[in-house]
Coordinates of C-alpha atoms in Angstrom, one line a residue:
X1247 CA 224.9 -19.7 10.8
X1248 CA 221.6 -20.2 9.1
X1249 CA 219.0 -22.6 10.4
X1250 CA 217.3 -24.9 7.9
X1251 CA 214.4 -27.3 8.3
X1252 CA 214.5 -30.2 5.9
X1253 CA 211.4 -32.5 5.5
X1254 CA 211.6 -35.9 3.8
X1255 CA 208.5 -37.8 2.9
X1256 CA 207.9 -41.6 3.0
X1257 CA 209.1 -42.2 -0.5
X1258 CA 212.4 -40.4 0.2
X1259 CA 213.2 -42.7 3.0
X1260 CA 211.4 -45.8 1.7
X1261 CA 214.4 -48.0 1.6
X1262 CA 217.8 -48.2 3.4
X1263 CA 219.5 -47.1 0.2
X1264 CA 217.3 -44.0 0.0
X1265 CA 217.8 -43.3 3.7
X1266 CA 221.5 -43.4 3.2
X1267 CA 221.2 -40.9 0.3
X1268 CA 219.0 -38.6 2.5
X1269 CA 221.6 -38.8 5.3
X1270 CA 224.4 -37.8 2.9
X1271 CA 222.3 -34.8 1.8
X1272 CA 221.7 -33.7 5.4
X1273 CA 225.4 -34.1 6.2
X1274 CA 226.3 -32.0 3.1
X1275 CA 224.0 -29.3 4.3
X1276 CA 225.6 -29.4 7.8
X1277 CA 229.1 -29.2 6.3
X1278 CA 228.1 -26.1 4.4
X1279 CA 227.8 -24.4 7.8
X1280 CA 224.1 -24.6 8.4
X1281 CA 222.3 -25.8 11.6
X1282 CA 219.9 -28.5 10.5
X1283 CA 216.5 -29.7 11.8
X1284 CA 215.0 -32.6 9.9
X1285 CA 211.4 -33.8 9.9
X1286 CA 210.8 -37.3 8.6
X1287 CA 207.7 -39.3 7.6
X1288 CA 207.2 -43.1 8.1
X1289 CA 209.2 -45.2 5.6
X1290 CA 207.3 -46.1 2.4
X1291 CA 204.1 -47.9 3.0
X1292 CA 204.6 -48.4 6.8
X1293 CA 201.5 -46.3 7.8
X1294 CA 199.3 -48.2 5.3
X1295 CA 200.7 -51.6 6.6
X1296 CA 200.0 -50.6 10.2
X1297 CA 196.4 -49.6 9.3
X1298 CA 195.9 -52.9 7.5
X1299 CA 197.1 -54.8 10.5
X1300 CA 194.8 -52.9 12.9
X1301 CA 191.8 -53.6 10.7
X1302 CA 192.6 -57.3 10.6
X1303 CA 192.1 -57.3 14.4
X1304 CA 189.4 -54.7 14.8
X1305 CA 187.4 -53.2 11.9
X1306 CA 186.5 -50.2 14.1
X1307 CA 189.7 -49.5 16.1
X1308 CA 189.6 -46.7 18.8
X1309 CA 191.0 -43.4 17.5
X1310 CA 193.3 -43.2 20.5
X1311 CA 194.9 -46.5 19.9
X1312 CA 195.3 -45.8 16.2
X1313 CA 197.3 -42.7 17.1
X1314 CA 199.4 -44.8 19.5
X1315 CA 200.0 -47.3 16.7
X1316 CA 200.6 -44.9 13.7
X1317 CA 203.1 -42.7 15.5
X1318 CA 205.5 -45.6 15.7
X1319 CA 206.1 -45.4 11.9
X1320 CA 207.8 -42.0 12.2
X1321 CA 209.7 -43.1 15.3
X1322 CA 211.3 -45.9 13.3
X1323 CA 212.3 -43.4 10.6
X1324 CA 214.0 -40.9 12.9
X1325 CA 215.9 -43.5 14.8
X1326 CA 217.2 -45.2 11.7
X1327 CA 218.1 -41.8 10.1
X1328 CA 220.0 -40.7 13.2
X1329 CA 221.9 -44.0 13.2
X1330 CA 222.8 -43.5 9.5
X1331 CA 224.1 -40.0 10.1
X1332 CA 226.2 -41.3 13.0
X1333 CA 227.7 -43.9 10.7
X1334 CA 228.8 -41.0 8.4
X1335 CA 230.7 -39.6 11.4
X1336 CA 228.4 -36.8 12.4
X1337 CA 226.3 -36.2 15.5
X1338 CA 222.5 -36.5 15.3
X1339 CA 219.7 -36.8 17.9
X1340 CA 216.2 -38.1 17.2
X1341 CA 213.0 -36.8 18.8
X1342 CA 209.4 -37.8 18.9
X1343 CA 206.9 -35.0 18.2
X1344 CA 206.2 -34.5 21.9
X1345 CA 209.9 -34.6 22.8
X1346 CA 210.4 -31.8 20.3
X1347 CA 207.8 -29.7 22.2
X1348 CA 204.8 -30.0 19.8
X1349 CA 201.6 -29.6 21.7
X1350 CA 198.2 -30.2 20.0
X1351 CA 194.6 -29.9 20.7
X1352 CA 192.8 -32.9 22.2
X1353 CA 191.6 -34.5 19.0
X1354 CA 192.8 -37.9 17.7
X1355 CA 193.5 -38.6 14.0
X1356 CA 193.4 -34.9 12.9
X1357 CA 194.7 -32.7 15.7
X1358 CA 195.9 -29.2 15.1
X1359 CA 199.1 -27.9 16.6
X1360 CA 198.4 -25.4 19.4
X1361 CA 201.9 -24.6 20.6
X1362 CA 205.6 -25.5 20.1
X1363 CA 208.3 -25.1 22.7
X1364 CA 211.5 -26.3 20.9
X1365 CA 213.8 -26.1 23.9
X1366 CA 215.3 -29.5 23.4
X1367 CA 215.9 -28.9 19.7
X1368 CA 217.8 -25.7 20.4
X1369 CA 219.9 -27.6 23.0
X1370 CA 220.7 -30.4 20.5
X1371 CA 221.7 -27.9 17.8
X1372 CA 223.9 -26.0 20.3
X1373 CA 225.7 -29.3 21.0
X1374 CA 226.4 -29.7 17.3
X1375 CA 223.7 -32.3 16.5
X1376 CA 221.4 -32.6 13.5
X1377 CA 218.0 -32.6 15.2
X1378 CA 215.7 -35.2 13.7
X1379 CA 212.0 -34.9 14.5
X1380 CA 209.2 -37.4 13.9
X1381 CA 206.5 -35.7 11.7
X1382 CA 202.8 -36.1 11.9
X1383 CA 202.5 -36.3 15.7
X1384 CA 202.3 -34.4 19.0
X1385 CA 200.9 -34.6 22.5
X1386 CA 198.0 -32.9 24.3
X1387 CA 198.4 -30.9 27.5
X1388 CA 197.0 -34.0 29.3
X1389 CA 199.7 -36.2 27.8
X1390 CA 197.7 -38.0 25.1
X1391 CA 199.6 -38.9 21.9
X1392 CA 197.9 -37.4 18.8
X1393 CA 198.4 -37.4 15.0
X1394 CA 197.9 -34.5 12.7
X1395 CA 196.1 -36.2 9.9
X1396 CA 196.9 -36.3 6.2
X1397 CA 199.9 -34.2 5.3
X1398 CA 200.8 -33.9 8.9
X1399 CA 204.6 -34.2 8.4
X1400 CA 204.5 -31.1 6.1
X1401 CA 202.6 -29.2 8.8
X1402 CA 205.1 -30.4 11.4
X1403 CA 208.0 -29.1 9.3
X1404 CA 206.5 -25.7 8.6
X1405 CA 205.3 -25.2 12.2
X1406 CA 208.8 -26.1 13.5
X1407 CA 210.4 -23.6 11.0
X1408 CA 208.1 -20.9 12.3
X1409 CA 208.8 -21.8 16.0
X1410 CA 212.6 -22.0 15.4
X1411 CA 212.6 -18.9 13.2
X1412 CA 214.3 -20.9 10.5
X1413 CA 215.7 -19.2 7.4
X1414 CA 214.0 -21.7 5.1
X1415 CA 211.9 -24.8 5.2
X1416 CA 212.7 -27.3 2.5
X1417 CA 210.1 -29.9 1.6
X1418 CA 211.7 -32.8 -0.3
X1419 CA 209.5 -35.0 -2.4
X1420 CA 209.7 -37.2 -5.6
X1421 CA 209.3 -34.2 -8.0
X1422 CA 211.7 -31.3 -8.2
X1423 CA 209.3 -28.5 -7.5
X1424 CA 205.7 -27.4 -8.0
X1425 CA 204.4 -27.9 -11.5
X1426 CA 201.7 -26.3 -13.6
X1427 CA 199.8 -29.6 -13.2
X1428 CA 200.5 -33.2 -12.1
X1429 CA 203.5 -34.3 -14.2
X1430 CA 202.3 -37.9 -14.1
X1431 CA 199.4 -36.7 -16.3
X1432 CA 201.1 -34.1 -18.4
X1433 CA 204.7 -35.0 -19.1
X1434 CA 205.3 -31.5 -20.6
X1435 CA 204.2 -29.7 -17.4
X1436 CA 206.0 -26.5 -16.5
X1437 CA 208.0 -26.2 -13.3
X1438 CA 207.3 -23.0 -11.4
X1439 CA 210.3 -21.1 -10.0
X1440 CA 208.1 -19.1 -7.7
X1441 CA 204.5 -19.3 -6.6
X1442 CA 202.5 -17.2 -4.1
X1443 CA 201.1 -18.5 -0.9
X1444 CA 197.6 -17.8 -2.2
X1445 CA 198.0 -19.6 -5.5
X1446 CA 199.7 -22.6 -3.7
X1447 CA 196.9 -22.7 -1.2
X1448 CA 194.2 -22.8 -3.9
X1449 CA 196.1 -25.6 -5.7
X1450 CA 196.5 -27.6 -2.5
X1451 CA 192.9 -27.2 -1.6
X1452 CA 191.8 -28.1 -5.1
X1453 CA 193.7 -31.4 -5.3
X1454 CA 197.4 -30.7 -5.9
X1455 CA 199.1 -33.3 -3.6
X1456 CA 202.6 -31.8 -3.5
X1457 CA 201.8 -29.7 -0.3
X1458 CA 199.0 -30.1 2.2
X1459 CA 196.8 -27.0 2.6
X1460 CA 197.3 -26.8 6.3
X1461 CA 201.1 -26.5 5.8
X1462 CA 200.7 -23.7 3.3
X1463 CA 198.3 -21.9 5.6
X1464 CA 200.9 -22.1 8.4
X1465 CA 203.6 -20.9 6.1
X1466 CA 201.5 -17.9 4.9
X1467 CA 200.5 -17.0 8.4
X1468 CA 204.0 -17.1 9.8
X1469 CA 205.8 -15.9 6.5
X1470 CA 207.9 -19.1 6.4
X1471 CA 210.1 -19.3 3.3
X1472 CA 209.0 -22.6 1.8
X1473 CA 210.9 -24.5 -0.9
X1474 CA 209.7 -27.7 -2.6
X1475 CA 212.4 -29.7 -4.2
X1476 CA 213.4 -33.3 -5.1
X1477 CA 215.2 -35.7 -2.8
X1478 CA 216.5 -37.5 -5.8
X1479 CA 218.2 -34.7 -7.7
X1480 CA 220.1 -31.5 -7.0
X1481 CA 217.8 -29.4 -9.1
X1482 CA 216.6 -26.0 -7.8
X1483 CA 213.0 -26.3 -6.5
X1484 CA 210.1 -23.9 -6.3
X1485 CA 209.9 -21.1 -3.8
X1486 CA 206.5 -20.4 -2.1
X1487 CA 206.4 -16.8 -0.8
X1488 CA 204.1 -13.9 -0.3
X1489 CA 204.0 -12.6 -3.8
X1490 CA 205.2 -14.1 -7.1
X1491 CA 206.0 -12.0 -10.2
X1492 CA 203.6 -13.2 -13.0
X1493 CA 205.5 -14.6 -16.0
X1494 CA 204.8 -12.5 -19.2
X1495 CA 201.7 -13.9 -20.9
X1496 CA 200.9 -16.6 -18.3
X1497 CA 197.6 -15.9 -16.6
X1498 CA 196.9 -19.3 -15.3
X1499 CA 199.7 -20.7 -13.1
X1500 CA 198.4 -24.2 -12.5
X1501 CA 195.7 -26.8 -13.1
X1502 CA 194.6 -29.1 -10.3
X1503 CA 192.1 -31.9 -10.1
X1504 CA 190.4 -33.8 -7.3
X1505 CA 189.0 -37.3 -7.8
X1506 CA 187.5 -37.5 -4.3
X1507 CA 184.2 -35.9 -5.2
X1508 CA 180.5 -36.8 -4.7
X1509 CA 177.6 -34.6 -5.6
X1510 CA 174.4 -34.6 -3.5
X1511 CA 171.2 -33.0 -4.6
X1512 CA 168.2 -32.0 -2.5
X1513 CA 165.0 -31.6 -4.6
X1514 CA 161.8 -29.8 -3.8
X1515 CA 162.9 -27.7 -0.8
X1516 CA 160.6 -24.9 0.4
X1517 CA 162.0 -21.6 -0.8
X1518 CA 162.0 -19.7 2.4
X1519 CA 164.6 -17.9 4.6
X1520 CA 166.8 -20.1 6.8
X1521 CA 166.4 -23.4 4.9
X1522 CA 170.0 -23.5 3.7
X1523 CA 171.3 -22.4 7.1
X1524 CA 169.6 -25.4 8.8
X1525 CA 170.9 -27.9 6.3
X1526 CA 174.4 -26.8 6.0
X1527 CA 174.5 -26.0 9.8
X1528 CA 173.6 -29.6 10.4
X1529 CA 176.4 -30.8 8.0
X1530 CA 178.9 -28.5 9.7
X1531 CA 178.0 -29.8 13.2
X1532 CA 179.0 -33.3 11.9
X1533 CA 182.3 -32.0 10.7
X1534 CA 181.4 -32.5 7.0
X1535 CA 183.1 -30.1 4.6
X1536 CA 180.9 -28.8 1.8
X1537 CA 182.6 -27.5 -1.3
X1538 CA 180.6 -26.2 -4.3
X1539 CA 177.0 -25.2 -3.8
X1540 CA 174.6 -24.5 -6.6
X1541 CA 170.9 -23.6 -6.3
X1542 CA 168.7 -23.9 -9.4
X1543 CA 165.6 -21.8 -10.1
X1544 CA 162.4 -21.7 -8.0
X1545 CA 159.2 -23.2 -9.3
X1546 CA 155.9 -23.3 -7.3
X1547 CA 157.7 -22.1 -4.2
X1548 CA 160.1 -25.1 -4.3
X1549 CA 163.8 -25.0 -5.1
X1550 CA 166.4 -27.6 -5.9
X1551 CA 170.1 -27.4 -4.9
X1552 CA 173.2 -29.5 -5.2
X1553 CA 176.6 -29.5 -3.4
X1554 CA 179.8 -31.5 -3.3
X1555 CA 181.4 -33.4 -0.5
X1556 CA 184.3 -35.8 -0.4
X1557 CA 183.5 -39.4 -1.3
X1558 CA 184.4 -40.5 2.2
X1559 CA 181.8 -38.1 3.7
X1560 CA 179.0 -39.0 1.2
X1561 CA 177.3 -41.6 3.5
X1562 CA 177.4 -39.4 6.6
X1563 CA 176.1 -36.4 4.6
X1564 CA 173.1 -38.4 3.3
X1565 CA 172.3 -39.5 6.9
X1566 CA 172.5 -35.9 8.1
X1567 CA 170.2 -34.8 5.3
X1568 CA 167.7 -37.5 6.1
X1569 CA 167.8 -36.6 9.8
X1570 CA 167.1 -32.9 9.1
X1571 CA 164.1 -33.7 6.9
X1572 CA 161.7 -33.2 9.8
X1573 CA 162.9 -29.6 10.1
X1574 CA 163.3 -29.0 6.4
X1575 CA 160.9 -31.0 4.3
X1576 CA 161.9 -31.9 0.8
X1577 CA 160.8 -34.3 -1.9
X1578 CA 163.9 -36.4 -2.3
X1579 CA 167.7 -36.5 -2.2
X1580 CA 170.0 -38.1 -4.7
X1581 CA 173.7 -38.5 -5.0
X1582 CA 176.2 -39.0 -7.9
X1583 CA 179.7 -40.4 -7.9
X1584 CA 182.2 -41.0 -10.8
X1585 CA 182.9 -37.3 -10.8
X1586 CA 186.0 -35.1 -10.6
X1587 CA 186.7 -31.4 -10.0
X1588 CA 189.1 -29.8 -12.3
X1589 CA 190.4 -26.3 -11.6
X1590 CA 192.5 -23.5 -13.0
X1591 CA 194.4 -21.2 -10.7
X1592 CA 196.3 -18.0 -11.3
X1593 CA 196.8 -14.6 -9.7
X1594 CA 196.5 -13.1 -13.2
X1595 CA 192.9 -14.2 -13.6
X1596 CA 191.6 -11.2 -11.6
X1597 CA 192.7 -8.7 -14.2
X1598 CA 192.2 -10.7 -17.4
X1599 CA 188.6 -11.2 -18.6
X1600 CA 187.6 -14.3 -20.5
X1601 CA 189.8 -16.8 -18.6
X1602 CA 186.9 -18.8 -17.3
X1603 CA 185.1 -18.6 -20.7
X1604 CA 188.1 -20.2 -22.3
X1605 CA 188.0 -23.0 -19.7
X1606 CA 184.3 -23.7 -20.5
X1607 CA 185.1 -23.6 -24.2
X1608 CA 187.9 -26.1 -23.9
X1609 CA 185.8 -28.5 -21.9
X1610 CA 182.9 -28.2 -24.3
X1611 CA 185.1 -28.9 -27.3
X1612 CA 186.3 -32.1 -25.5
X1613 CA 182.6 -33.2 -25.6
X1614 CA 182.3 -33.0 -21.8
X1615 CA 179.3 -31.6 -19.9
X1616 CA 179.9 -29.3 -17.0
X1617 CA 177.8 -30.2 -14.0
X1618 CA 178.8 -27.5 -11.5
X1619 CA 180.9 -24.4 -11.5
X1620 CA 182.6 -22.4 -8.7
X1621 CA 184.8 -19.3 -9.1
X1622 CA 186.9 -16.9 -7.1
X1623 CA 189.3 -14.1 -8.0
X1624 CA 192.2 -16.5 -8.7
X1625 CA 190.5 -19.8 -9.5
X1626 CA 187.7 -21.5 -11.5
X1627 CA 186.5 -25.0 -10.8
X1628 CA 184.3 -27.3 -12.8
X1629 CA 182.7 -30.6 -11.8
X1630 CA 182.7 -33.1 -14.7
X1631 CA 182.5 -36.8 -15.3
X1632 CA 185.7 -38.6 -14.2
X1633 CA 186.4 -40.7 -17.4
X1634 CA 187.7 -37.8 -19.6
X1635 CA 189.7 -36.1 -16.9
X1636 CA 193.2 -36.6 -18.3
X1637 CA 192.2 -35.5 -21.8
X1638 CA 190.5 -32.4 -20.3
X1639 CA 193.6 -31.5 -18.1
X1640 CA 195.9 -31.9 -21.1
X1641 CA 193.7 -29.7 -23.3
X1642 CA 193.5 -27.0 -20.7
X1643 CA 197.2 -27.1 -20.1
X1644 CA 197.8 -26.5 -23.8
X1645 CA 195.1 -23.9 -24.1
X1646 CA 196.6 -21.7 -21.4
X1647 CA 200.1 -21.9 -22.9
X1648 CA 201.6 -24.0 -20.1
X1649 CA 203.2 -26.8 -22.2
X1650 CA 207.0 -26.9 -22.4
X1651 CA 209.4 -28.8 -24.6
X1652 CA 210.8 -30.6 -21.5
X1653 CA 209.6 -34.0 -20.3
X1654 CA 209.3 -34.3 -16.5
X1655 CA 210.8 -37.2 -14.7
X1656 CA 209.3 -38.2 -11.4
X1657 CA 211.1 -40.3 -8.8
X1658 CA 214.7 -41.4 -8.3
X1659 CA 217.2 -42.9 -10.8
X1660 CA 216.4 -46.4 -9.5
X1661 CA 212.7 -45.8 -10.4
X1662 CA 213.3 -45.1 -14.0
X1663 CA 211.3 -47.3 -16.4

């Protein structure tokens, strides 16, 4: 008997009707002879509603209490899903993250999984149950409830698949696989049958929302067979694995974009060793992730440089820069919003010259200025103004031969407009 981990997101269980459909799908998998572990997110907008309620009472709620609050959303989902499966005549047992043996580091709101001991899950499976686990949560060695941050249910599913040595981990969402770009923006986007861990990791880091980067990292490290598929159709999904054969003539696999971008510039910094280490060390000490860094030329012993951070971190980053001014004198600092990062990703880029040049040419012909550039062996990213983003993405998609004759449908039949 194979062991399968199935993960369903909030939209997949957002209503009782959808939850019944998910339960039927799980039972079908069990009747095919598989042992099944299910990971579930909170229903629909439950998490957002809980956050809104907390902010009505306290605009700066303690992180510990937020974790205590937000974990209830997934607990509602697992209990209701278990009840639904029982109604269909099959055994199921629900578990919180900590009951499933998920241990995390002692950090609220964005904890990392440190260990999993799935003893109770194996026992439930041996008794013929479907084991249903609340995603997004765990517990520290000291007994504190924690949450895993954005994309935490994906990470829960992949981590459990690794701990259980599952044959496959299936991530169910509102699209039937991984596409060459967001099908909401490009209706003729191409569905990928297979993609490598490295390509998927780049796409996830660069803004593709279908999988969280931490989940992909976990899958790559533990060689988990990962499949992304739709909870609304029976279509075959996309397999994420170690290597993916490159389709003939397709050098770029996907186009991602990130709207959560702010650019900060520091002007008139002394051009001497150790300056960048002090500035970016101070940002790192505050837990601020820095993405693209560009230094301009040096004039009169002074240099200018710019870097990007998430919009949410912009204020904190400016405070850090102001605080470090005593150690690293500079003339002024500025910031710019209303920006996006658009990226092309493909394993074929490493052996095909001119891929980045084509990107620059397409953006230029769209009448858009490129503000910053970052490249690696399998990706090229450009920071541009936000307004023309969709036109640029569509132009790039066409230029790299990714358009198809098919029109992608996102969501379930009841969502059709």
